[in-house]
Amino acid sequence: MKSSDVILQTTSKIVFFVILLFAIHLFFEGHYRPGGGFVGGLVTAGAIVLFLLAFDIKTVSILLPFDYKWVTAIGLLISILTAAGSIVFNVPFFTHTYDHFHLPLIGETSLHTAALFDLGVYLVVVGVTMTIIQTIGESE
Amino acid sequence: MINLIVLPILIPLLTAVLLIFFASKVKTQRWISAISALLNIGVAFSVVRKVFVDGIQILNVGSWVAPFGITLVSDMLSALLVLTTTIIGFAVILYSFSSIGKEREKYYYYALVQFLLVGVIGAFTTGDIFNLFVFFEVMLMASYVLLVIGGTKIQLRESLKYLTVNVISSALFVISVAYLYSVVGTLNMAQISERIGSLEEMPGILTVIAVLFLIVFGMKGAIFPLYFWLPGSYFAPPIPVMALFGALLTKVGVYSIIRTFTLFFFQDKDYTYELLMILAIITVVVGVIGSIAYWNIKKIIIYNIITAIGVILYGVSVATTTSFTGSILYLIHDMLIKAALFLLIGVMIKITGTSNLRQFSGLIKHYPGLAWTFFIAAISLAGIPPFSGFVGKLLVIQGGFTAEEYIGATIILLSSLLVLYSVMKIFIHGFWGVPKEYAKKESISYRALLFPIVLIITISVLYGIGSDYVYSYVSQAVQTLVNPELYIEAVLKE
């Protein structure tokens, strides 16, 4: 069953990174153009699913040794803490803030806390999708 | 602290996420969930105090001013319901320690309970109709999993039914919100109310939307023709989950009916309130018939939920200050007492190993504490004067008679008798008589199970005895119901 998958496995190794880059692109585009955490997360999960199709569950869990339930929980934690951070500054819950920064390589950038919230969404989507697919795949 | 009213939602949410990390460590899970539940009672209590002293509290989430962002609104009604929810949550979590079993505890049981509390508390606190939908879904998704967790055959069957019914009613909820949005062009409850209020007369489409909302929330809250799923679905899960469902889930539907009917559809009362009244009366009748028909103690209490919902909604449909006060007093009483009753029959089932009333008797000989606690719970449920069910029902019936709605008020008066009969049947057949030997004699942690029940019953008895004190809070809650302007002004000030 494994032996005839050479073409699929080789292409998926290359395509994986293309998809992943596209997912990251979508994620960072979210604020100004269509995209964001949800679709970024789904595309990332799609890349991992491609690996699952080309190899098997065991190999993929060696390649990407994450417990996806934890990924979900960490994502939730990031989102909630971003929202709850406003409590420390005594402004209404969920108030976001942004500022302009001069970063070494990229130069003048505006960083917004909404991106952190989106990162949480991203992780939750990846975590939930992968948990669903893995559990269904593993159950006999 | 301006974020006070978001804390009752935030605390269980954060706890739920933390509990995911400690899935395999049962002891840690128990500690975390108990401490956070206790903390939340304190926070909810301070919210009630704050609303009592300073009036309706609002929080514009994300600093966006009222009609444009999501607003959380804590008036006295929602603050009281949040407090009751946190108390029930705490008691059920304590009860779960020695009854739910390690297998379920490892399978994210406590996290799910916390998510359920997030949904319920959020639904009580939100001031945005679509956000209400979202919190409904948070609550329902947690309840789906809590219903099916453990995976016994009956649970699988009933959660399929429960899921189907709720998916359909949620879709209907979205459709209703879409209709409403296309008519009034806003989702903020206060602004919806303001816009509907500014119309000369209520156009037909708004009456249609009102009936649609009644169908949606009636399905969640189990009123007469839409209650069919409840007896089966609530029969399936383990006892603590059943207590959570019975005490909280249907009451969120009832709260939503109260909120939408008093805030949105208060202009043309003829048709909608008449419909609500007829349905409420039939609900009472159906509930009572069910509760006297069965010899299964779970079923008896389940049908008593339906009766209570009818009583509360009857008070709402009469729509006078007296009947509203009665409804709210009865609503809070009913949440507490239903939780207590479910937990009590849980202990009985644990001792006897059966829920069939014909198969056991004479429990009072070995378990006098359990027996008398049940007795107090039973007579509070029926509304015997010093206890908590009395004042609420009295005011509902009084409201009915002064509004010259004699039929409904009489039916409710008579229904109390049958409710009393149905729970006394449990008491007489189950506790009196000759003690029987039970198959399972292994020592169950009887005291640990009884503690949270006694806690709720104590609160409920205090609630009944201190009605005067509670009344000052409830009358403040009623003011927003009879005077939607207060709500609108609080949210849309400036």
PDB file of C-alpha atoms in Angstrom, chain A residues 15 28 62 88 99 106 114-115 136:
ATOM      1  CA  VAL A  15       3.186  21.517  -1.748  1.00  0.00           C
ATOM      2  CA  PHE A  28      -1.474  38.362   8.130  1.00  0.00           C
ATOM      3  CA  ILE A  62       6.167  12.171  14.653  1.00  0.00           C
ATOM      4  CA  VAL A  88      -5.702  45.631  33.748  1.00  0.00           C
ATOM      5  CA  ASP A  99       0.808  51.542  17.825  1.00  0.00           C
ATOM      6  CA  ILE A 106      10.561  45.101   8.169  1.00  0.00           C
ATOM      7  CA  ALA A 114      -6.420  42.313  17.267  1.00  0.00           C
ATOM      8  CA  ALA A 115      -3.704  40.254  15.573  1.00  0.00           C
ATOM      9  CA  ILE A 136     -12.236   9.994  13.406  1.00  0.00           C
TER      10      ILE A 136
END
